mmCIF file of C-alpha atoms in Angstrom:
data_model
loop_
_atom_site.group_PDB
_atom_site.id
_atom_site.type_symbol
_atom_site.label_atom_id
_atom_site.label_comp_id
_atom_site.label_asym_id
_atom_site.label_seq_id
_atom_site.Cartn_x
_atom_site.Cartn_y
_atom_site.Cartn_z
ATOM 1 C CA MET A 30 -2.370 -19.289 9.795
ATOM 2 C CA LEU A 31 -2.547 -17.695 6.361
ATOM 3 C CA TRP A 32 -6.226 -16.874 6.478
ATOM 4 C CA ARG A 33 -6.043 -15.504 9.915
ATOM 5 C CA TYR A 34 -3.086 -13.225 8.663
ATOM 6 C CA LEU A 35 -5.239 -12.220 5.675
ATOM 7 C CA ALA A 36 -8.207 -11.365 7.768
ATOM 8 C CA GLY A 37 -6.049 -9.371 10.208
ATOM 9 C CA ALA A 38 -4.322 -7.602 7.359
ATOM 10 C CA ALA A 39 -7.624 -6.670 5.485
ATOM 11 C CA ALA A 40 -9.087 -5.243 8.694
ATOM 12 C CA ALA A 41 -5.955 -3.224 9.479
ATOM 13 C CA ARG A 42 -5.577 -1.930 5.825
ATOM 14 C CA THR A 43 -9.435 -1.085 5.640
ATOM 15 C CA ALA A 44 -8.946 0.989 8.698
ATOM 16 C CA ASP A 45 -5.849 2.663 7.221
ATOM 17 C CA GLU A 46 -7.556 3.428 3.933
ATOM 18 C CA MET A 47 -10.736 4.663 5.975
ATOM 19 C CA SER A 48 -8.911 6.687 8.517
ATOM 20 C CA GLY A 49 -7.821 9.568 6.056
ATOM 21 C CA PRO A 50 -11.180 10.280 4.744
ATOM 22 C CA ALA A 51 -12.806 9.833 8.103
ATOM 23 C CA LEU A 52 -10.575 12.286 9.855
ATOM 24 C CA LEU A 53 -11.194 14.726 7.050
ATOM 25 C CA ILE A 54 -14.859 14.497 7.384
ATOM 26 C CA ALA A 55 -14.864 14.634 11.019
ATOM 27 C CA GLY A 56 -12.439 17.714 11.118
ATOM 28 C CA LEU A 57 -14.835 19.420 8.906
ATOM 29 C CA ALA A 58 -18.020 18.425 10.667
ATOM 30 C CA VAL A 59 -16.843 19.442 14.069
ATOM 31 C CA THR A 60 -14.685 22.527 13.413
ATOM 32 C CA GLY A 61 -16.266 23.624 10.149
ATOM 33 C CA SER A 62 -12.804 24.476 8.817
ATOM 34 C CA PRO A 63 -11.554 22.756 5.754
ATOM 35 C CA VAL A 64 -7.941 23.962 6.611
ATOM 36 C CA VAL A 65 -8.072 22.075 9.888
ATOM 37 C CA ALA A 66 -9.416 18.936 8.361
ATOM 38 C CA SER A 67 -6.774 19.069 5.669
ATOM 39 C CA TRP A 68 -4.100 19.442 8.262
ATOM 40 C CA LEU A 69 -5.248 16.424 10.078
ATOM 41 C CA LEU A 70 -5.075 14.442 6.998
ATOM 42 C CA ALA A 71 -1.604 15.755 6.043
ATOM 43 C CA GLY A 72 -0.229 15.069 9.530
ATOM 44 C CA LEU A 73 -1.387 11.541 9.304
ATOM 45 C CA THR A 74 0.460 10.770 6.092
ATOM 46 C CA VAL A 75 3.339 13.124 6.010
ATOM 47 C CA SER A 76 5.337 11.366 8.808
ATOM 48 C CA ALA A 77 5.097 7.939 7.290
ATOM 49 C CA ALA A 78 8.304 8.668 5.162
ATOM 50 C CA ALA A 79 10.233 9.102 8.490
ATOM 51 C CA GLY A 80 8.604 6.300 10.461
ATOM 52 C CA GLY A 81 8.797 3.475 7.778
ATOM 53 C CA PRO A 82 12.586 2.926 7.767
ATOM 54 C CA LEU A 83 12.802 2.952 11.554
ATOM 55 C CA LEU A 84 9.986 0.808 12.044
ATOM 56 C CA GLY A 85 11.518 -1.804 9.688
ATOM 57 C CA VAL A 86 14.724 -1.712 11.827
ATOM 58 C CA LEU A 87 12.583 -2.548 14.824
ATOM 59 C CA LEU A 88 10.713 -5.335 13.060
ATOM 60 C CA ASP A 89 14.002 -6.852 11.768
ATOM 61 C CA ARG A 90 15.433 -6.822 15.260
ATOM 62 C CA ALA A 91 12.210 -8.206 17.062
ATOM 63 C CA ARG A 92 12.066 -11.932 18.039
ATOM 64 C CA ARG A 93 8.346 -11.744 17.814
ATOM 65 C CA PRO A 94 7.606 -9.077 15.043
ATOM 66 C CA GLY A 95 3.873 -9.690 15.470
ATOM 67 C CA ARG A 96 3.896 -8.220 18.950
ATOM 68 C CA LEU A 97 5.398 -5.101 17.630
ATOM 69 C CA LEU A 98 2.859 -4.832 14.981
ATOM 70 C CA ALA A 99 0.209 -5.323 17.512
ATOM 71 C CA GLY A 100 1.685 -2.332 19.499
ATOM 72 C CA CYS A 101 1.651 -0.257 16.272
ATOM 73 C CA LEU A 102 -2.164 -0.979 15.752
ATOM 74 C CA VAL A 103 -2.767 0.033 19.362
ATOM 75 C CA ALA A 104 -0.695 3.309 18.882
ATOM 76 C CA TYR A 105 -2.544 4.082 15.647
ATOM 77 C CA ALA A 106 -5.949 3.441 17.183
ATOM 78 C CA GLY A 107 -4.996 5.405 20.213
ATOM 79 C CA GLY A 108 -4.076 8.398 18.105
ATOM 80 C CA LEU A 109 -7.425 8.356 16.311
ATOM 81 C CA LEU A 110 -9.124 8.153 19.498
ATOM 82 C CA VAL A 111 -7.313 11.261 21.060
ATOM 83 C CA ILE A 112 -8.045 13.189 17.917
ATOM 84 C CA VAL A 113 -11.702 12.376 17.589
ATOM 85 C CA SER A 114 -12.347 13.069 21.173
ATOM 86 C CA GLY A 115 -10.242 16.162 21.210
ATOM 87 C CA LEU A 116 -11.888 17.891 18.209
ATOM 88 C CA GLY A 117 -13.328 21.117 19.431
ATOM 89 C CA ARG A 118 -11.958 20.715 22.909
ATOM 90 C CA LEU A 119 -8.073 20.610 22.421
ATOM 91 C CA PRO A 120 -5.836 22.981 20.607
ATOM 92 C CA GLU A 121 -5.784 22.279 16.840
ATOM 93 C CA ALA A 122 -2.039 22.420 16.688
ATOM 94 C CA ALA A 123 -1.885 19.586 19.391
ATOM 95 C CA LEU A 124 -4.341 17.459 17.423
ATOM 96 C CA VAL A 125 -2.209 17.772 14.306
ATOM 97 C CA ALA A 126 0.747 16.773 16.423
ATOM 98 C CA VAL A 127 -0.995 13.637 17.393
ATOM 99 C CA ALA A 128 -1.751 12.940 13.797
ATOM 100 C CA VAL A 129 1.806 13.184 12.962
ATOM 101 C CA ALA A 130 2.685 10.776 15.784
ATOM 102 C CA ALA A 131 0.147 8.284 14.790
ATOM 103 C CA GLY A 132 1.273 8.487 11.122
ATOM 104 C CA LEU A 133 4.765 7.456 12.115
ATOM 105 C CA VAL A 134 3.420 3.822 12.615
ATOM 106 C CA GLY A 135 1.227 3.994 9.517
ATOM 107 C CA PRO A 136 3.690 1.735 7.396
ATOM 108 C CA ALA A 137 3.080 -0.979 9.921
ATOM 109 C CA LEU A 138 -0.455 -1.406 8.413
ATOM 110 C CA THR A 139 1.026 -1.849 4.870
ATOM 111 C CA GLY A 140 4.634 -2.906 4.422
ATOM 112 C CA GLY A 141 5.145 -4.111 8.067
ATOM 113 C CA TRP A 142 2.470 -6.845 7.635
ATOM 114 C CA THR A 143 3.566 -7.851 4.078
ATOM 115 C CA SER A 144 7.168 -8.238 5.341
ATOM 116 C CA GLN A 145 5.968 -11.261 7.452
ATOM 117 C CA ILE A 146 4.327 -13.195 4.560
ATOM 118 C CA PRO A 147 7.298 -15.578 4.011
ATOM 119 C CA ALA A 148 7.209 -16.781 7.749
ATOM 120 C CA VAL A 149 3.332 -17.035 7.576
ATOM 121 C CA ALA A 150 3.320 -18.930 4.141
ATOM 122 C CA VAL A 151 5.867 -21.582 5.402
ATOM 123 C CA ALA A 152 4.296 -21.949 8.908
ATOM 124 C CA ALA A 153 0.874 -22.482 7.377
ATOM 125 C CA ARG A 154 2.243 -25.526 5.651
ATOM 126 C CA SER A 155 4.813 -26.948 7.967
ATOM 127 C CA GLY A 156 4.532 -25.205 11.392
ATOM 128 C CA ARG A 157 7.968 -23.772 11.019
ATOM 129 C CA ALA A 158 9.024 -20.194 10.132
ATOM 130 C CA GLY A 159 11.664 -19.397 7.677
ATOM 131 C CA GLY A 160 12.534 -18.376 4.080
ATOM 132 C CA PRO A 161 11.011 -19.935 0.983
ATOM 133 C CA SER A 162 12.653 -22.691 -1.009
ATOM 134 C CA GLY A 163 11.474 -25.343 -3.338
ATOM 135 C CA SER A 164 7.632 -25.813 -3.289
ATOM 136 C CA ASP A 165 7.561 -23.076 -0.568
ATOM 137 C CA ALA A 166 8.371 -20.530 -3.406
ATOM 138 C CA ALA A 167 5.011 -21.384 -5.120
ATOM 139 C CA ARG A 168 3.187 -21.152 -1.921
ATOM 140 C CA LEU A 169 4.832 -17.844 -1.171
ATOM 141 C CA GLY A 170 3.711 -16.568 -4.779
ATOM 142 C CA ARG A 171 0.042 -17.428 -4.035
ATOM 143 C CA ALA A 172 0.193 -15.645 -0.582
ATOM 144 C CA ASN A 173 1.636 -12.614 -2.040
ATOM 145 C CA ALA A 174 -1.256 -12.442 -4.503
ATOM 146 C CA LEU A 175 -3.829 -13.019 -1.598
ATOM 147 C CA ASP A 176 -1.996 -10.410 0.417
ATOM 148 C CA ALA A 177 -2.218 -7.919 -2.391
ATOM 149 C CA MET A 178 -5.971 -8.715 -2.544
ATOM 150 C CA THR A 179 -6.398 -7.323 0.957
ATOM 151 C CA TYR A 180 -5.012 -4.024 -0.341
ATOM 152 C CA ASN A 181 -7.733 -4.070 -3.131
ATOM 153 C CA VAL A 182 -10.387 -4.896 -0.673
ATOM 154 C CA ALA A 183 -9.197 -2.072 1.607
ATOM 155 C CA GLY A 184 -9.094 0.335 -1.249
ATOM 156 C CA LEU A 185 -12.649 -0.537 -2.179
ATOM 157 C CA ALA A 186 -14.188 -0.749 1.372
ATOM 158 C CA GLY A 187 -12.258 1.913 3.368
ATOM 159 C CA PRO A 188 -13.381 5.176 1.590
ATOM 160 C CA ALA A 189 -16.787 3.632 0.880
ATOM 161 C CA LEU A 190 -17.373 2.953 4.574
ATOM 162 C CA ALA A 191 -16.062 6.503 5.523
ATOM 163 C CA GLY A 192 -18.683 8.086 3.090
ATOM 164 C CA VAL A 193 -21.561 5.826 4.046
ATOM 165 C CA ILE A 194 -21.330 5.887 7.793
ATOM 166 C CA ALA A 195 -23.236 8.917 9.207
ATOM 167 C CA GLY A 196 -20.997 11.467 10.956
ATOM 168 C CA GLY A 197 -17.167 11.639 10.723
ATOM 169 C CA PRO A 198 -16.470 10.986 14.210
ATOM 170 C CA VAL A 199 -18.461 7.638 14.011
ATOM 171 C CA ALA A 200 -16.567 6.723 11.014
ATOM 172 C CA VAL A 201 -13.140 7.249 13.030
ATOM 173 C CA LEU A 202 -14.468 4.969 15.779
ATOM 174 C CA VAL A 203 -15.159 2.313 13.237
ATOM 175 C CA CYS A 204 -11.484 2.535 12.140
ATOM 176 C CA VAL A 205 -10.510 1.956 15.776
ATOM 177 C CA VAL A 206 -12.833 -1.027 15.919
ATOM 178 C CA LEU A 207 -11.330 -2.552 12.832
ATOM 179 C CA LEU A 208 -7.771 -1.971 14.237
ATOM 180 C CA VAL A 209 -8.741 -3.719 17.357
ATOM 181 C CA ALA A 210 -10.248 -6.609 15.282
ATOM 182 C CA ALA A 211 -6.695 -6.988 13.674
ATOM 183 C CA LEU A 212 -4.831 -7.475 16.975
ATOM 184 C CA PRO A 213 -5.344 -11.105 17.573
ATOM 185 C CA ALA A 214 -3.846 -11.872 13.991
ATOM 186 C CA ALA A 215 -0.915 -9.730 14.472
ATOM 187 C CA TRP A 216 -0.239 -11.167 18.112
ATOM 188 C CA ALA A 217 -0.275 -14.612 16.679
ATOM 189 C CA LEU A 218 2.283 -13.998 13.831
ATOM 190 C CA PRO A 219 5.170 -16.518 13.762
ATOM 191 C CA ALA A 220 8.431 -15.779 15.515
ATOM 192 C CA SER A 221 11.310 -14.659 13.202
ATOM 193 C CA ALA A 222 13.984 -17.269 12.359
ATOM 194 C CA GLY A 223 16.546 -15.730 14.554
ATOM 195 C CA VAL A 224 17.587 -12.183 16.022
ATOM 196 C CA LYS A 225 20.082 -10.377 13.989
ATOM 197 C CA THR A 226 23.331 -9.080 15.398
ATOM 198 C CA ARG A 227 22.551 -5.880 17.268
ATOM 199 C CA SER A 228 24.534 -2.997 15.618
ATOM 200 C CA GLY A 229 23.501 0.553 15.957
ATOM 201 C CA VAL A 230 20.204 1.854 14.662
ATOM 202 C CA GLY A 231 21.900 4.222 12.326
ATOM 203 C CA GLU A 232 24.163 1.462 10.835
ATOM 204 C CA GLU A 233 21.086 -0.750 10.368
ATOM 205 C CA LEU A 234 19.150 2.081 8.570
ATOM 206 C CA ARG A 235 22.244 2.463 6.193
ATOM 207 C CA GLU A 236 22.272 -1.246 5.664
ATOM 208 C CA GLY A 237 18.566 -1.216 4.715
ATOM 209 C CA PHE A 238 18.857 1.571 2.201
ATOM 210 C CA GLY A 239 22.232 -0.001 0.951
ATOM 211 C CA ALA A 240 20.142 -3.316 0.300
ATOM 212 C CA ILE A 241 17.938 -1.387 -1.924
ATOM 213 C CA LEU A 242 20.397 0.948 -3.718
ATOM 214 C CA GLY A 243 23.060 -1.922 -4.010
ATOM 215 C CA ASN A 244 20.666 -4.387 -5.625
ATOM 216 C CA PRO A 245 19.870 -3.363 -9.242
ATOM 217 C CA VAL A 246 16.595 -5.483 -9.345
ATOM 218 C CA LEU A 247 15.375 -3.944 -5.861
ATOM 219 C CA LEU A 248 16.387 -0.520 -7.056
ATOM 220 C CA ARG A 249 14.606 -0.803 -10.356
ATOM 221 C CA ALA A 250 11.424 -2.112 -8.581
ATOM 222 C CA THR A 251 11.417 0.528 -5.848
ATOM 223 C CA ALA A 252 12.151 3.430 -8.286
ATOM 224 C CA GLY A 253 9.557 2.206 -10.868
ATOM 225 C CA SER A 254 6.852 1.828 -8.281
ATOM 226 C CA MET A 255 7.416 5.288 -6.923
ATOM 227 C CA VAL A 256 7.080 6.803 -10.357
ATOM 228 C CA SER A 257 4.012 4.721 -10.972
ATOM 229 C CA CYS A 258 2.431 5.601 -7.678
ATOM 230 C CA ALA A 259 2.897 9.356 -8.509
ATOM 231 C CA GLY A 260 1.026 8.620 -11.822
ATOM 232 C CA THR A 261 -1.690 6.793 -9.878
ATOM 233 C CA ALA A 262 -2.224 9.787 -7.716
ATOM 234 C CA MET A 263 -3.089 11.636 -10.950
ATOM 235 C CA LEU A 264 -5.984 9.336 -11.503
ATOM 236 C CA VAL A 265 -7.233 9.361 -7.913
ATOM 237 C CA VAL A 266 -7.344 13.230 -7.956
ATOM 238 C CA SER A 267 -8.756 13.451 -11.442
ATOM 239 C CA ALA A 268 -11.578 10.824 -10.954
ATOM 240 C CA PRO A 269 -14.068 13.120 -9.221
ATOM 241 C CA VAL A 270 -13.269 15.933 -11.490
ATOM 242 C CA LEU A 271 -13.957 13.633 -14.584
ATOM 243 C CA GLY A 272 -17.048 12.304 -13.148
ATOM 244 C CA GLU A 273 -18.383 15.892 -12.615
ATOM 245 C CA ARG A 274 -17.299 16.910 -16.182
ATOM 246 C CA LEU A 275 -19.062 13.894 -17.739
ATOM 247 C CA THR A 276 -22.125 13.397 -15.646
ATOM 248 C CA GLY A 277 -22.447 16.404 -13.241
ATOM 249 C CA SER A 278 -21.693 14.197 -10.243
ATOM 250 C CA THR A 279 -18.501 13.978 -8.415
ATOM 251 C CA GLY A 280 -19.944 10.878 -6.731
ATOM 252 C CA LEU A 281 -19.899 9.014 -10.014
ATOM 253 C CA GLY A 282 -16.365 9.970 -10.365
ATOM 254 C CA ALA A 283 -15.473 8.483 -7.151
ATOM 255 C CA LEU A 284 -17.158 5.338 -8.202
ATOM 256 C CA LEU A 285 -14.440 4.990 -10.938
ATOM 257 C CA LEU A 286 -11.960 4.423 -8.173
ATOM 258 C CA ALA A 287 -14.148 1.577 -6.743
ATOM 259 C CA VAL A 288 -14.114 0.072 -10.283
ATOM 260 C CA THR A 289 -10.361 0.221 -10.248
ATOM 261 C CA ALA A 290 -10.231 -1.534 -6.933
ATOM 262 C CA ALA A 291 -12.751 -4.163 -7.770
ATOM 263 C CA CYS A 292 -10.873 -5.035 -11.164
ATOM 264 C CA GLY A 293 -7.608 -5.058 -9.327
ATOM 265 C CA LEU A 294 -9.183 -7.620 -6.812
ATOM 266 C CA ALA A 295 -10.299 -9.827 -9.586
ATOM 267 C CA ALA A 296 -7.030 -9.775 -11.516
ATOM 268 C CA ASN A 297 -5.214 -10.838 -8.317
ATOM 269 C CA ALA A 298 -7.641 -13.414 -7.773
ATOM 270 C CA LEU A 299 -6.637 -15.019 -11.029
ATOM 271 C CA VAL A 300 -2.890 -14.643 -10.164
ATOM 272 C CA ALA A 301 -3.521 -16.416 -6.811
ATOM 273 C CA ARG A 302 -5.157 -19.321 -8.669
ATOM 274 C CA ALA A 303 -2.391 -19.604 -11.167
ATOM 275 C CA ARG A 304 -0.124 -22.725 -10.807
ATOM 276 C CA GLY A 305 3.593 -23.096 -11.580
ATOM 277 C CA PRO A 306 6.525 -20.525 -11.712
ATOM 278 C CA ARG A 307 5.698 -16.803 -12.484
ATOM 279 C CA ARG A 308 7.910 -14.347 -14.070
ATOM 280 C CA TRP A 309 7.415 -11.629 -11.474
ATOM 281 C CA ASP A 310 9.807 -9.088 -13.120
ATOM 282 C CA ALA A 311 7.887 -9.342 -16.345
ATOM 283 C CA LEU A 312 4.496 -9.020 -14.682
ATOM 284 C CA LEU A 313 5.692 -5.900 -12.800
ATOM 285 C CA VAL A 314 6.554 -4.325 -16.189
ATOM 286 C CA TRP A 315 3.400 -5.444 -17.961
ATOM 287 C CA GLY A 316 1.023 -4.429 -15.106
ATOM 288 C CA THR A 317 2.518 -0.905 -15.096
ATOM 289 C CA ALA A 318 2.065 -0.721 -18.851
ATOM 290 C CA VAL A 319 -1.675 -1.758 -18.584
ATOM 291 C CA ALA A 320 -2.329 0.797 -15.984
ATOM 292 C CA GLY A 321 -0.777 3.406 -18.241
ATOM 293 C CA VAL A 322 -3.086 2.317 -21.073
ATOM 294 C CA GLY A 323 -6.023 2.513 -18.802
ATOM 295 C CA MET A 324 -4.987 6.219 -17.928
ATOM 296 C CA LEU A 325 -4.934 6.952 -21.608
ATOM 297 C CA LEU A 326 -8.366 5.663 -22.087
ATOM 298 C CA ALA A 327 -9.518 7.779 -19.163
ATOM 299 C CA ALA A 328 -8.204 10.897 -20.961
ATOM 300 C CA ALA A 329 -9.933 9.799 -24.127
ATOM 301 C CA ALA A 330 -13.084 9.496 -22.074
ATOM 302 C CA GLY A 331 -12.800 13.207 -21.165
ATOM 303 C CA VAL A 332 -12.452 14.130 -24.913
ATOM 304 C CA SER A 333 -15.420 11.851 -25.950
ATOM 305 C CA GLY A 334 -17.676 12.837 -23.172
ATOM 306 C CA ALA A 335 -18.706 9.169 -22.554
ATOM 307 C CA TYR A 336 -18.884 7.997 -19.107
ATOM 308 C CA TRP A 337 -18.841 4.332 -20.075
ATOM 309 C CA VAL A 338 -15.426 4.909 -21.621
ATOM 310 C CA ALA A 339 -14.210 6.207 -18.127
ATOM 311 C CA VAL A 340 -15.671 3.087 -16.515
ATOM 312 C CA VAL A 341 -13.871 0.786 -18.931
ATOM 313 C CA ALA A 342 -10.643 2.924 -18.360
ATOM 314 C CA ALA A 343 -10.929 2.557 -14.589
ATOM 315 C CA GLY A 344 -11.277 -1.157 -15.074
ATOM 316 C CA VAL A 345 -8.093 -1.525 -17.297
ATOM 317 C CA VAL A 346 -6.154 0.469 -14.697
ATOM 318 C CA GLY A 347 -7.301 -1.966 -12.049
ATOM 319 C CA LEU A 348 -6.344 -4.930 -14.235
ATOM 320 C CA GLY A 349 -2.833 -3.528 -14.424
ATOM 321 C CA GLU A 350 -2.419 -2.230 -10.859
ATOM 322 C CA GLY A 351 -3.510 -5.488 -9.083
ATOM 323 C CA PRO A 352 -0.974 -7.814 -10.671
ATOM 324 C CA GLN A 353 1.584 -5.051 -10.374
ATOM 325 C CA LEU A 354 1.337 -4.974 -6.737
ATOM 326 C CA THR A 355 1.556 -8.723 -6.382
ATOM 327 C CA ALA A 356 4.603 -8.758 -8.687
ATOM 328 C CA LEU A 357 6.199 -6.027 -6.527
ATOM 329 C CA PHE A 358 5.837 -7.829 -3.258
ATOM 330 C CA SER A 359 7.136 -11.089 -4.844
ATOM 331 C CA VAL A 360 10.318 -9.245 -6.235
ATOM 332 C CA ARG A 361 10.949 -7.713 -2.794
ATOM 333 C CA HIS A 362 10.568 -11.036 -1.113
ATOM 334 C CA ARG A 363 12.961 -12.524 -3.536
ATOM 335 C CA GLU A 364 15.607 -9.968 -3.578
ATOM 336 C CA ALA A 365 15.651 -8.643 0.028
ATOM 337 C CA PRO A 366 17.992 -10.013 2.559
ATOM 338 C CA ALA A 367 16.106 -12.055 5.118
ATOM 339 C CA ARG A 368 17.554 -10.044 8.028
ATOM 340 C CA LEU A 369 16.531 -6.695 6.278
ATOM 341 C CA ARG A 370 13.170 -7.866 4.770
ATOM 342 C CA ALA A 371 11.004 -5.722 7.038
ATOM 343 C CA GLN A 372 13.051 -2.505 6.532
ATOM 344 C CA VAL A 373 12.927 -3.072 2.821
ATOM 345 C CA PHE A 374 9.259 -3.327 2.813
ATOM 346 C CA THR A 375 8.445 -0.494 5.195
ATOM 347 C CA THR A 376 10.950 1.820 3.543
ATOM 348 C CA GLY A 377 9.330 0.864 0.110
ATOM 349 C CA ALA A 378 5.911 1.517 1.507
ATOM 350 C CA SER A 379 7.225 5.021 2.991
ATOM 351 C CA LEU A 380 8.647 5.953 -0.411
ATOM 352 C CA LYS A 381 5.420 5.176 -2.250
ATOM 353 C CA ILE A 382 3.276 7.239 0.223
ATOM 354 C CA THR A 383 5.745 10.071 -0.356
ATOM 355 C CA SER A 384 5.540 9.684 -4.183
ATOM 356 C CA PHE A 385 1.797 9.619 -3.926
ATOM 357 C CA ALA A 386 1.748 12.788 -1.865
ATOM 358 C CA VAL A 387 4.043 14.618 -4.451
ATOM 359 C CA GLY A 388 1.804 13.240 -7.443
ATOM 360 C CA SER A 389 -1.337 14.522 -5.611
ATOM 361 C CA ALA A 390 0.134 17.935 -5.040
ATOM 362 C CA VAL A 391 0.963 18.264 -8.692
ATOM 363 C CA ALA A 392 -2.366 16.688 -9.886
ATOM 364 C CA GLY A 393 -4.579 19.049 -8.004
ATOM 365 C CA PRO A 394 -3.722 22.367 -9.951
ATOM 366 C CA LEU A 395 -3.278 20.293 -13.144
ATOM 367 C CA ALA A 396 -6.619 18.785 -12.833
ATOM 368 C CA ALA A 397 -8.120 22.017 -12.237
ATOM 369 C CA TYR A 398 -6.710 23.449 -15.419
ATOM 370 C CA SER A 399 -7.454 20.361 -17.475
ATOM 371 C CA VAL A 400 -8.490 16.899 -16.208
ATOM 372 C CA GLY A 401 -7.334 15.472 -19.575
ATOM 373 C CA ALA A 402 -3.901 17.004 -19.034
ATOM 374 C CA ALA A 403 -3.770 15.337 -15.510
ATOM 375 C CA LEU A 404 -4.708 11.965 -16.772
ATOM 376 C CA LEU A 405 -2.124 12.231 -19.657
ATOM 377 C CA ALA A 406 0.501 13.174 -17.129
ATOM 378 C CA GLY A 407 -0.558 10.060 -15.172
ATOM 379 C CA ALA A 408 -0.197 7.871 -18.191
ATOM 380 C CA ALA A 409 3.204 9.387 -18.996
ATOM 381 C CA ALA A 410 4.379 8.584 -15.539
ATOM 382 C CA GLN A 411 3.534 4.922 -16.058
ATOM 383 C CA ALA A 412 5.578 5.098 -19.289
ATOM 384 C CA VAL A 413 8.310 6.545 -17.405
ATOM 385 C CA ALA A 414 8.023 3.807 -14.799
ATOM 386 C CA VAL A 415 8.074 1.058 -17.490
ATOM 387 C CA ALA A 416 11.358 2.578 -18.769
ATOM 388 C CA VAL A 417 12.835 2.569 -15.112
ATOM 389 C CA LEU A 418 11.765 -1.004 -14.546
ATOM 390 C CA THR A 419 13.315 -2.318 -17.892
ATOM 391 C CA ALA A 420 16.544 -0.155 -17.792
ATOM 392 C CA GLY A 421 19.532 -2.382 -17.497
ATOM 393 C CA ARG A 422 17.235 -5.420 -17.047
ATOM 394 C CA PRO A 423 18.683 -8.662 -18.324
ATOM 395 C CA ARG A 424 16.814 -10.400 -21.131
ATOM 396 C CA SER A 425 16.218 -13.536 -18.965
ATOM 397 C CA VAL A 426 14.554 -12.997 -15.707
ATOM 398 C CA ARG A 427 14.334 -15.435 -12.805
ATOM 399 C CA ASP A 428 11.049 -17.287 -12.177
ATOM 400 C CA VAL A 429 9.845 -17.700 -8.666
#
């Protein structure tokens, strides 16, 4: 059960990571307009903030949440097919509207899947679904680390596939194939433990946000991850510029992001192999701090002019970001009420996407002015995130 889930999640998330660059390349190749291409990409991401909380409500209500996730995969794939087949044929505004509609279900490919991990981890051992307790908690910790690894794999493979495959439209079709490949795993996800009381959607949305705002641990983790994600955007935008400054090649700059993803994957593999209780709250703080140190090193690479320093810096960022993501998932699973878990995860995913978009918008002009300044801003954001994560935090934290 767990390995089938991981295979499906990896396929869906690779398609998610690949779809943005693929649409960007396809729009540029077919229309010749970078404006249209950027609008398609913006449309696909901007609606996630609105779609995530509502999707979480529907997942929390669903008796078979996997069936709803499967429907989201079909909707996302269908949107991509309409766009790629309509480029050059349908009005550009209509295609952007389709991208916005497809983006509404985007959080299903990230937080929506992760919210199902407790049921999958327990069902994999005993054939039953339910929340973790006792030895189930250790199994859930390992499952969270493995789930976080699928994000690292997707972050590594998605953009690389989009760049390697000849022709933007073909890359979009590969995204669709990956989404279809994930359908059986989504369909087979365990049933929920029970159906919650059906109150109004508006009331449930308020409850979901209240679960985050009313729980100091969840609030710190959510706010800290948002600030950290905005800082990560600084590195993502700056990497090609840094590579061009150091080597004359933006491609070698993009390679730095692959190094970050690979080191995050390796770090999470070690977390998954660890035995015994983990202090997830502490790991969340330390992972964020290590990522900040890596961004400081990247800024130093720009000053020294040494590309190898930038490679080391990218690796250090990955060593922090990988366990950071695992710890974030574990804290959410531990603190979120079972009946609101999906909403907490999809809302968290939506907020991180929005933070990344804000960080990217700031990073663009900042990196154009000074790539070192942009990287220092990213490091500063990680420092602020650490401060948020530790503000009001008790000295003793719970193990899971």
